[in-house]
PDB file of C-alpha atoms and ligand atoms in Angstrom:
ATOM      1  CA  MET A 188     -16.430  98.348 -23.255  1.00  0.00           C
ATOM      2  CA  THR A 189     -14.912  95.194 -24.740  1.00  0.00           C
ATOM      3  CA  ALA A 190     -17.199  93.061 -26.865  1.00  0.00           C
ATOM      4  CA  PRO A 191     -18.296  89.734 -25.366  1.00  0.00           C
ATOM      5  CA  ALA A 192     -16.648  86.519 -26.558  1.00  0.00           C
ATOM      6  CA  PRO A 193     -18.472  84.737 -29.398  1.00  0.00           C
ATOM      7  CA  PRO A 194     -21.042  82.179 -28.246  1.00  0.00           C
ATOM      8  CA  ARG A 195     -19.467  78.746 -27.903  1.00  0.00           C
ATOM      9  CA  ARG A 196     -22.465  76.913 -29.245  1.00  0.00           C
ATOM     10  CA  ARG A 197     -25.729  77.542 -30.988  1.00  0.00           C
ATOM     11  CA  SER A 198     -27.834  77.177 -27.819  1.00  0.00           C
ATOM     12  CA  GLU A 199     -25.851  79.974 -26.245  1.00  0.00           C
ATOM     13  CA  LEU A 200     -26.502  82.229 -29.252  1.00  0.00           C
ATOM     14  CA  VAL A 201     -30.223  81.415 -29.012  1.00  0.00           C
ATOM     15  CA  ARG A 202     -30.262  82.370 -25.322  1.00  0.00           C
ATOM     16  CA  ARG A 203     -28.486  85.630 -26.028  1.00  0.00           C
ATOM     17  CA  LEU A 204     -30.841  86.454 -28.902  1.00  0.00           C
ATOM     18  CA  GLU A 205     -33.850  85.787 -26.677  1.00  0.00           C
ATOM     19  CA  ARG A 206     -32.632  88.514 -24.358  1.00  0.00           C
ATOM     20  CA  ILE A 207     -32.661  91.145 -27.119  1.00  0.00           C
ATOM     21  CA  PRO A 208     -36.017  92.796 -26.492  1.00  0.00           C
ATOM     22  CA  PRO A 209     -38.784  92.292 -29.076  1.00  0.00           C
ATOM     23  CA  PHE A 210     -40.954  95.244 -30.164  1.00  0.00           C
ATOM     24  CA  PRO A 211     -42.688  96.809 -27.137  1.00  0.00           C
ATOM     25  CA  ARG A 212     -45.648  97.973 -29.253  1.00  0.00           C
ATOM     26  CA  PRO A 213     -45.422  96.125 -32.581  1.00  0.00           C
ATOM     27  CA  ARG A 214     -46.841  98.081 -35.517  1.00  0.00           C
ATOM     28  CA  PRO A 215     -48.847  95.745 -37.761  1.00  0.00           C
ATOM     29  CA  GLU A 216     -48.550  98.040 -40.794  1.00  0.00           C
ATOM     30  CA  LEU A 217     -44.741  97.600 -40.639  1.00  0.00           C
ATOM     31  CA  GLU A 218     -45.057  93.855 -39.921  1.00  0.00           C
ATOM     32  CA  GLN A 219     -42.965  94.283 -36.817  1.00  0.00           C
ATOM     33  CA  VAL A 220     -42.318  90.756 -35.673  1.00  0.00           C
ATOM     34  CA  ALA A 221     -39.016  90.046 -33.967  1.00  0.00           C
ATOM     35  CA  THR A 222     -37.425  87.010 -35.575  1.00  0.00           C
ATOM     36  CA  PRO A 223     -37.887  84.018 -33.251  1.00  0.00           C
ATOM     37  CA  ALA A 224     -34.484  83.470 -31.618  1.00  0.00           C
ATOM     38  CA  ALA A 225     -34.121  79.907 -32.932  1.00  0.00           C
ATOM     39  CA  ALA A 226     -34.854  81.024 -36.493  1.00  0.00           C
ATOM     40  CA  ALA A 227     -32.451  83.971 -36.222  1.00  0.00           C
ATOM     41  CA  ALA A 228     -29.706  81.582 -35.040  1.00  0.00           C
ATOM     42  CA  GLU A 229     -30.491  79.276 -37.962  1.00  0.00           C
ATOM     43  CA  LEU A 230     -29.971  82.088 -40.465  1.00  0.00           C
ATOM     44  CA  LEU A 231     -26.799  83.331 -38.787  1.00  0.00           C
ATOM     45  CA  TYR A 232     -25.192  79.877 -38.596  1.00  0.00           C
ATOM     46  CA  GLU A 233     -26.125  79.165 -42.212  1.00  0.00           C
ATOM     47  CA  ALA A 234     -24.284  82.350 -43.194  1.00  0.00           C
ATOM     48  CA  LEU A 235     -21.364  81.662 -40.855  1.00  0.00           C
ATOM     49  CA  GLY A 236     -20.976  78.124 -42.233  1.00  0.00           C
ATOM     50  CA  ARG A 237     -20.789  79.473 -45.785  1.00  0.00           C
ATOM     51  CA  GLY A 238     -18.060  81.933 -44.830  1.00  0.00           C
ATOM     52  CA  ASP A 239     -20.255  85.028 -45.004  1.00  0.00           C
ATOM     53  CA  ILE A 240     -20.113  86.412 -41.436  1.00  0.00           C
ATOM     54  CA  GLU A 241     -16.652  86.175 -39.917  1.00  0.00           C
ATOM     55  CA  ASP A 242     -14.559  89.213 -40.902  1.00  0.00           C
ATOM     56  CA  ARG A 243     -17.241  90.278 -43.384  1.00  0.00           C
ATOM     57  CA  SER A 244     -19.112  93.549 -43.708  1.00  0.00           C
ATOM     58  CA  VAL A 245     -22.786  92.859 -43.055  1.00  0.00           C
ATOM     59  CA  LEU A 246     -25.940  94.879 -43.790  1.00  0.00           C
ATOM     60  CA  ASP A 247     -29.214  94.131 -42.007  1.00  0.00           C
ATOM     61  CA  LEU A 248     -32.301  95.502 -43.795  1.00  0.00           C
ATOM     62  CA  GLY A 249     -35.287  96.254 -41.526  1.00  0.00           C
ATOM     63  CA  SER A 250     -33.278  95.568 -38.387  1.00  0.00           C
ATOM     64  CA  GLY A 251     -36.046  96.135 -35.840  1.00  0.00           C
ATOM     65  CA  THR A 252     -34.679  95.781 -32.318  1.00  0.00           C
ATOM     66  CA  GLY A 253     -31.514  94.274 -33.744  1.00  0.00           C
ATOM     67  CA  ARG A 254     -31.552  90.496 -33.368  1.00  0.00           C
ATOM     68  CA  LEU A 255     -29.907  89.653 -36.714  1.00  0.00           C
ATOM     69  CA  ALA A 256     -27.509  92.612 -36.671  1.00  0.00           C
ATOM     70  CA  ILE A 257     -26.299  92.026 -33.113  1.00  0.00           C
ATOM     71  CA  GLY A 258     -26.135  88.266 -33.663  1.00  0.00           C
ATOM     72  CA  ALA A 259     -23.920  88.799 -36.729  1.00  0.00           C
ATOM     73  CA  ALA A 260     -21.557  90.926 -34.623  1.00  0.00           C
ATOM     74  CA  TRP A 261     -21.429  88.230 -31.941  1.00  0.00           C
ATOM     75  CA  LEU A 262     -20.422  85.692 -34.587  1.00  0.00           C
ATOM     76  CA  GLY A 263     -17.468  87.806 -35.683  1.00  0.00           C
ATOM     77  CA  ALA A 264     -18.651  90.191 -38.417  1.00  0.00           C
ATOM     78  CA  ARG A 265     -16.068  92.920 -39.055  1.00  0.00           C
ATOM     79  CA  SER A 266     -18.759  95.604 -39.242  1.00  0.00           C
ATOM     80  CA  VAL A 267     -22.539  95.616 -39.235  1.00  0.00           C
ATOM     81  CA  ARG A 268     -24.733  98.343 -40.667  1.00  0.00           C
ATOM     82  CA  ALA A 269     -28.446  98.158 -39.933  1.00  0.00           C
ATOM     83  CA  ILE A 270     -31.328 100.116 -41.501  1.00  0.00           C
ATOM     84  CA  GLU A 271     -34.710 100.484 -39.834  1.00  0.00           C
ATOM     85  CA  VAL A 272     -37.595 102.849 -40.564  1.00  0.00           C
ATOM     86  CA  ASP A 273     -39.089 102.973 -37.064  1.00  0.00           C
ATOM     87  CA  PRO A 274     -37.277 105.382 -34.717  1.00  0.00           C
ATOM     88  CA  ALA A 275     -38.575 103.597 -31.599  1.00  0.00           C
ATOM     89  CA  ALA A 276     -37.039 100.297 -32.732  1.00  0.00           C
ATOM     90  CA  VAL A 277     -33.790 102.066 -33.648  1.00  0.00           C
ATOM     91  CA  SER A 278     -33.415 103.504 -30.165  1.00  0.00           C
ATOM     92  CA  ILE A 279     -34.002 100.126 -28.507  1.00  0.00           C
ATOM     93  CA  ALA A 280     -31.416  98.528 -30.800  1.00  0.00           C
ATOM     94  CA  ARG A 281     -28.908 101.307 -30.112  1.00  0.00           C
ATOM     95  CA  ALA A 282     -29.372 101.021 -26.364  1.00  0.00           C
ATOM     96  CA  THR A 283     -28.752  97.261 -26.530  1.00  0.00           C
ATOM     97  CA  THR A 284     -25.608  97.647 -28.667  1.00  0.00           C
ATOM     98  CA  ARG A 285     -24.210 100.356 -26.417  1.00  0.00           C
ATOM     99  CA  THR A 286     -24.380  98.144 -23.367  1.00  0.00           C
ATOM    100  CA  LEU A 287     -22.794  95.278 -25.307  1.00  0.00           C
ATOM    101  CA  GLY A 288     -19.959  97.228 -26.966  1.00  0.00           C
ATOM    102  CA  LEU A 289     -20.383  95.774 -30.474  1.00  0.00           C
ATOM    103  CA  PRO A 290     -19.428  97.095 -33.949  1.00  0.00           C
ATOM    104  CA  VAL A 291     -23.007  97.709 -35.118  1.00  0.00           C
ATOM    105  CA  GLU A 292     -24.370 100.996 -36.522  1.00  0.00           C
ATOM    106  CA  PHE A 293     -28.134 101.433 -36.555  1.00  0.00           C
ATOM    107  CA  GLU A 294     -29.499 103.991 -39.022  1.00  0.00           C
ATOM    108  CA  GLU A 295     -33.011 105.322 -39.275  1.00  0.00           C
ATOM    109  CA  GLY A 296     -34.289 105.140 -42.835  1.00  0.00           C
ATOM    110  CA  ALA A 297     -36.251 103.288 -45.494  1.00  0.00           C
ATOM    111  CA  VAL A 298     -34.546 100.374 -47.230  1.00  0.00           C
ATOM    112  CA  ALA A 299     -35.462 101.791 -50.653  1.00  0.00           C
ATOM    113  CA  ASP A 300     -33.147 104.763 -49.930  1.00  0.00           C
ATOM    114  CA  VAL A 301     -30.150 102.807 -48.692  1.00  0.00           C
ATOM    115  CA  ALA A 302     -26.992 104.105 -50.339  1.00  0.00           C
ATOM    116  CA  GLY A 303     -23.283 103.824 -49.678  1.00  0.00           C
ATOM    117  CA  THR A 304     -20.746 101.174 -50.526  1.00  0.00           C
ATOM    118  CA  ALA A 305     -21.701  97.573 -51.176  1.00  0.00           C
ATOM    119  CA  VAL A 306     -21.304  95.020 -48.391  1.00  0.00           C
ATOM    120  CA  ASP A 307     -20.165  91.420 -48.373  1.00  0.00           C
ATOM    121  CA  THR A 308     -23.350  90.018 -46.869  1.00  0.00           C
ATOM    122  CA  VAL A 309     -26.973  91.142 -46.542  1.00  0.00           C
ATOM    123  CA  VAL A 310     -29.135  89.555 -43.844  1.00  0.00           C
ATOM    124  CA  MET A 311     -32.829  90.333 -43.478  1.00  0.00           C
ATOM    125  CA  ASN A 312     -36.166  89.337 -42.112  1.00  0.00           C
ATOM    126  CA  PRO A 313     -38.314  91.588 -44.276  1.00  0.00           C
ATOM    127  CA  PRO A 314     -42.042  92.133 -43.944  1.00  0.00           C
ATOM    128  CA  PHE A 315     -43.597  89.102 -45.615  1.00  0.00           C
ATOM    129  CA  GLY A 316     -46.152  91.166 -47.493  1.00  0.00           C
ATOM    130  CA  ALA A 317     -48.953  89.623 -45.451  1.00  0.00           C
ATOM    131  CA  GLN A 318     -50.382  93.024 -44.434  1.00  0.00           C
ATOM    132  CA  ARG A 319     -49.523  94.913 -47.574  1.00  0.00           C
ATOM    133  CA  ARG A 320     -48.900  92.938 -50.724  1.00  0.00           C
ATOM    134  CA  GLY A 321     -45.474  93.570 -52.160  1.00  0.00           C
ATOM    135  CA  ALA A 322     -44.050  95.027 -48.915  1.00  0.00           C
ATOM    136  CA  ASP A 323     -41.104  92.650 -49.284  1.00  0.00           C
ATOM    137  CA  ARG A 324     -40.187  93.894 -52.791  1.00  0.00           C
ATOM    138  CA  PRO A 325     -38.124  96.984 -51.811  1.00  0.00           C
ATOM    139  CA  PHE A 326     -36.162  94.748 -49.435  1.00  0.00           C
ATOM    140  CA  TRP A 327     -35.196  92.273 -52.128  1.00  0.00           C
ATOM    141  CA  ASP A 328     -34.349  95.111 -54.518  1.00  0.00           C
ATOM    142  CA  ALA A 329     -32.126  96.768 -51.903  1.00  0.00           C
ATOM    143  CA  ALA A 330     -30.498  93.439 -51.041  1.00  0.00           C
ATOM    144  CA  PHE A 331     -29.549  92.736 -54.665  1.00  0.00           C
ATOM    145  CA  ARG A 332     -28.311  96.332 -55.085  1.00  0.00           C
ATOM    146  CA  ARG A 333     -26.072  96.302 -52.035  1.00  0.00           C
ATOM    147  CA  ALA A 334     -24.728  92.744 -51.663  1.00  0.00           C
ATOM    148  CA  ARG A 335     -21.512  91.823 -53.429  1.00  0.00           C
ATOM    149  CA  GLY A 336     -21.228  88.405 -51.766  1.00  0.00           C
ATOM    150  CA  ALA A 337     -24.406  86.809 -50.497  1.00  0.00           C
ATOM    151  CA  ILE A 338     -27.943  87.342 -49.182  1.00  0.00           C
ATOM    152  CA  TYR A 339     -29.544  85.429 -46.303  1.00  0.00           C
ATOM    153  CA  ALA A 340     -33.248  86.029 -45.770  1.00  0.00           C
ATOM    154  CA  PHE A 341     -36.557  84.672 -44.628  1.00  0.00           C
ATOM    155  CA  ALA A 342     -39.629  84.723 -46.849  1.00  0.00           C
ATOM    156  CA  LEU A 343     -43.047  83.116 -46.974  1.00  0.00           C
ATOM    157  CA  SER A 344     -42.904  79.920 -49.001  1.00  0.00           C
ATOM    158  CA  ASP A 345     -45.477  81.547 -51.328  1.00  0.00           C
ATOM    159  CA  SER A 346     -42.764  83.907 -52.559  1.00  0.00           C
ATOM    160  CA  ARG A 347     -40.486  81.163 -53.929  1.00  0.00           C
ATOM    161  CA  THR A 348     -41.081  81.842 -57.593  1.00  0.00           C
ATOM    162  CA  PHE A 349     -40.674  85.590 -57.245  1.00  0.00           C
ATOM    163  CA  ILE A 350     -37.376  85.303 -55.354  1.00  0.00           C
ATOM    164  CA  ALA A 351     -35.898  82.632 -57.603  1.00  0.00           C
ATOM    165  CA  HIS A 352     -36.711  84.754 -60.690  1.00  0.00           C
ATOM    166  CA  ARG A 353     -35.323  87.889 -59.127  1.00  0.00           C
ATOM    167  CA  ALA A 354     -32.069  86.090 -58.287  1.00  0.00           C
ATOM    168  CA  VAL A 355     -31.600  84.980 -61.897  1.00  0.00           C
ATOM    169  CA  GLU A 356     -32.442  88.485 -63.184  1.00  0.00           C
ATOM    170  CA  ARG A 357     -29.814  89.970 -60.904  1.00  0.00           C
ATOM    171  CA  GLY A 358     -27.077  87.562 -61.941  1.00  0.00           C
ATOM    172  CA  ALA A 359     -27.195  85.611 -58.687  1.00  0.00           C
ATOM    173  CA  HIS A 360     -27.992  82.001 -57.867  1.00  0.00           C
ATOM    174  CA  VAL A 361     -29.748  80.165 -55.080  1.00  0.00           C
ATOM    175  CA  GLU A 362     -27.379  78.113 -52.929  1.00  0.00           C
ATOM    176  CA  SER A 363     -30.006  76.879 -50.555  1.00  0.00           C
ATOM    177  CA  ASN A 364     -33.712  77.310 -49.917  1.00  0.00           C
ATOM    178  CA  ARG A 365     -35.316  75.258 -47.164  1.00  0.00           C
ATOM    179  CA  PRO A 366     -38.425  75.434 -45.017  1.00  0.00           C
ATOM    180  CA  ILE A 367     -37.768  76.217 -41.365  1.00  0.00           C
ATOM    181  CA  ALA A 368     -39.791  76.013 -38.163  1.00  0.00           C
ATOM    182  CA  TRP A 369     -41.471  79.364 -37.583  1.00  0.00           C
ATOM    183  CA  GLU A 370     -43.844  79.746 -34.701  1.00  0.00           C
ATOM    184  CA  LEU A 371     -44.756  83.119 -33.283  1.00  0.00           C
ATOM    185  CA  PRO A 372     -46.554  84.111 -30.144  1.00  0.00           C
ATOM    186  CA  ARG A 373     -49.809  85.955 -30.809  1.00  0.00           C
ATOM    187  CA  ILE A 374     -48.824  89.588 -31.302  1.00  0.00           C
ATOM    188  CA  PHE A 375     -51.431  91.325 -33.396  1.00  0.00           C
ATOM    189  CA  PRO A 376     -55.160  91.504 -32.630  1.00  0.00           C
ATOM    190  CA  HIS A 377     -55.956  89.901 -35.994  1.00  0.00           C
ATOM    191  CA  HIS A 378     -54.179  86.708 -34.885  1.00  0.00           C
ATOM    192  CA  ARG A 379     -56.821  84.403 -33.473  1.00  0.00           C
ATOM    193  CA  ARG A 380     -54.708  81.630 -31.965  1.00  0.00           C
ATOM    194  CA  THR A 381     -52.117  81.876 -29.176  1.00  0.00           C
ATOM    195  CA  THR A 382     -49.357  80.840 -31.539  1.00  0.00           C
ATOM    196  CA  VAL A 383     -49.136  81.393 -35.246  1.00  0.00           C
ATOM    197  CA  ARG A 384     -47.335  78.943 -37.474  1.00  0.00           C
ATOM    198  CA  LEU A 385     -46.188  80.142 -40.866  1.00  0.00           C
ATOM    199  CA  ALA A 386     -44.693  78.395 -43.895  1.00  0.00           C
ATOM    200  CA  VAL A 387     -41.361  80.187 -44.038  1.00  0.00           C
ATOM    201  CA  ASP A 388     -38.203  79.489 -46.062  1.00  0.00           C
ATOM    202  CA  LEU A 389     -34.630  80.356 -45.269  1.00  0.00           C
ATOM    203  CA  TRP A 390     -32.745  81.506 -48.364  1.00  0.00           C
ATOM    204  CA  ALA A 391     -29.033  81.565 -49.098  1.00  0.00           C
ATOM    205  CA  ILE A 392     -28.336  83.414 -52.353  1.00  0.00           C
ATOM    206  CA  ARG A 393     -24.895  83.902 -53.845  1.00  0.00           C
ATOM    207  CA  ILE A 394     -24.140  86.848 -56.105  1.00  0.00           C
ATOM    208  CA  GLY A 395     -22.631  85.754 -59.417  1.00  0.00           C
ATOM    209  CA  PRO A 396     -23.341  82.921 -61.840  1.00  0.00           C
ATOM    210  CA  PRO A 397     -23.679  79.329 -60.610  1.00  0.00           C
ATOM    211  CA  PRO A 398     -20.359  77.448 -60.322  1.00  0.00           C
TER     212      PRO A 398
HETATM  213  N1  SAH B  55     -34.914  92.158 -38.350  1.00  0.00           N
HETATM  214  C1  SAH B  55     -35.708  92.294 -37.128  1.00  0.00           C
HETATM  215  C2  SAH B  55     -37.137  92.735 -37.377  1.00  0.00           C
HETATM  216  C3  SAH B  55     -37.907  92.075 -38.489  1.00  0.00           C
HETATM  217  S1  SAH B  55     -39.560  92.743 -38.682  1.00  0.00           S
HETATM  218  C4  SAH B  55     -35.606  90.997 -36.364  1.00  0.00           C
HETATM  219  O1  SAH B  55     -35.016  90.087 -36.897  1.00  0.00           O
HETATM  220  O2  SAH B  55     -36.101  90.873 -35.253  1.00  0.00           O
HETATM  221  C5  SAH B  55     -39.399  93.766 -40.125  1.00  0.00           C
HETATM  222  C6  SAH B  55     -38.802  95.134 -39.802  1.00  0.00           C
HETATM  223  O3  SAH B  55     -38.749  95.913 -40.995  1.00  0.00           O
HETATM  224  C7  SAH B  55     -39.595  95.961 -38.800  1.00  0.00           C
HETATM  225  O4  SAH B  55     -38.740  96.425 -37.793  1.00  0.00           O
HETATM  226  C8  SAH B  55     -40.146  97.138 -39.612  1.00  0.00           C
HETATM  227  O5  SAH B  55     -40.282  98.329 -38.854  1.00  0.00           O
HETATM  228  C9  SAH B  55     -39.085  97.270 -40.681  1.00  0.00           C
HETATM  229  N2  SAH B  55     -39.531  97.915 -41.904  1.00  0.00           N
HETATM  230  C10 SAH B  55     -40.720  97.760 -42.557  1.00  0.00           C
HETATM  231  N3  SAH B  55     -40.726  98.467 -43.699  1.00  0.00           N
HETATM  232  C11 SAH B  55     -39.498  99.087 -43.785  1.00  0.00           C
HETATM  233  C12 SAH B  55     -38.871  99.918 -44.760  1.00  0.00           C
HETATM  234  N4  SAH B  55     -39.507 100.256 -45.888  1.00  0.00           N
HETATM  235  N5  SAH B  55     -37.612 100.345 -44.532  1.00  0.00           N
HETATM  236  C13 SAH B  55     -36.940  99.980 -43.411  1.00  0.00           C
HETATM  237  N6  SAH B  55     -37.478  99.188 -42.453  1.00  0.00           N
HETATM  238  C14 SAH B  55     -38.739  98.740 -42.639  1.00  0.00           C
END
């Protein structure tokens, strides 16, 4: 099957992303929350605008049902590799990619074990560590190990200091860090309201010293 043409505008990408199924039975211990389509589009366009998607090799860590990975392929990534620990999510993502005919490979595995060659760009919406403190750490470690170009990620605003320090330690620098709108439908029983609003940042981190 031939891959669909890239979306002509952001609203079209958002509509396409909305049609990628979320988790049928989200597992709270894995913080399975599909990235809201608008937020996913925000991350992908940020990366595209900085030259980190088109014709690049992309790695999505904790790919879930595939919104970021598939979106990157739509925007012209040369190849997309995606790692996800939950087999149920992997099969949903694979089924979606098959019907779309896109260059995305979904692998079942833990991000801490990810090996292989480095990629140009890492994208990720890791667990925020809200259920289990520090759950985001292996994601950031894997991202800094595998990216040779840039990292685009969401994180709770609480994690700013940790991420900024880690970037410096790893010889990278922050190109942009801004709060973004993040509203989720109620998914887990411990959520009391019908929507949950979180203080979330979008990060753009460049590997290498500041210019
Ligand atoms: N990137 C997806 C899902 C984000 S939710 C999207 O944008 O919609 C975070 C994902 O990380 C979940 O799918 C969860 O199963 C996965 N995950 C949690 N811990 C993991 C680990 N150690 N290794 C790989 N995946 C993990």
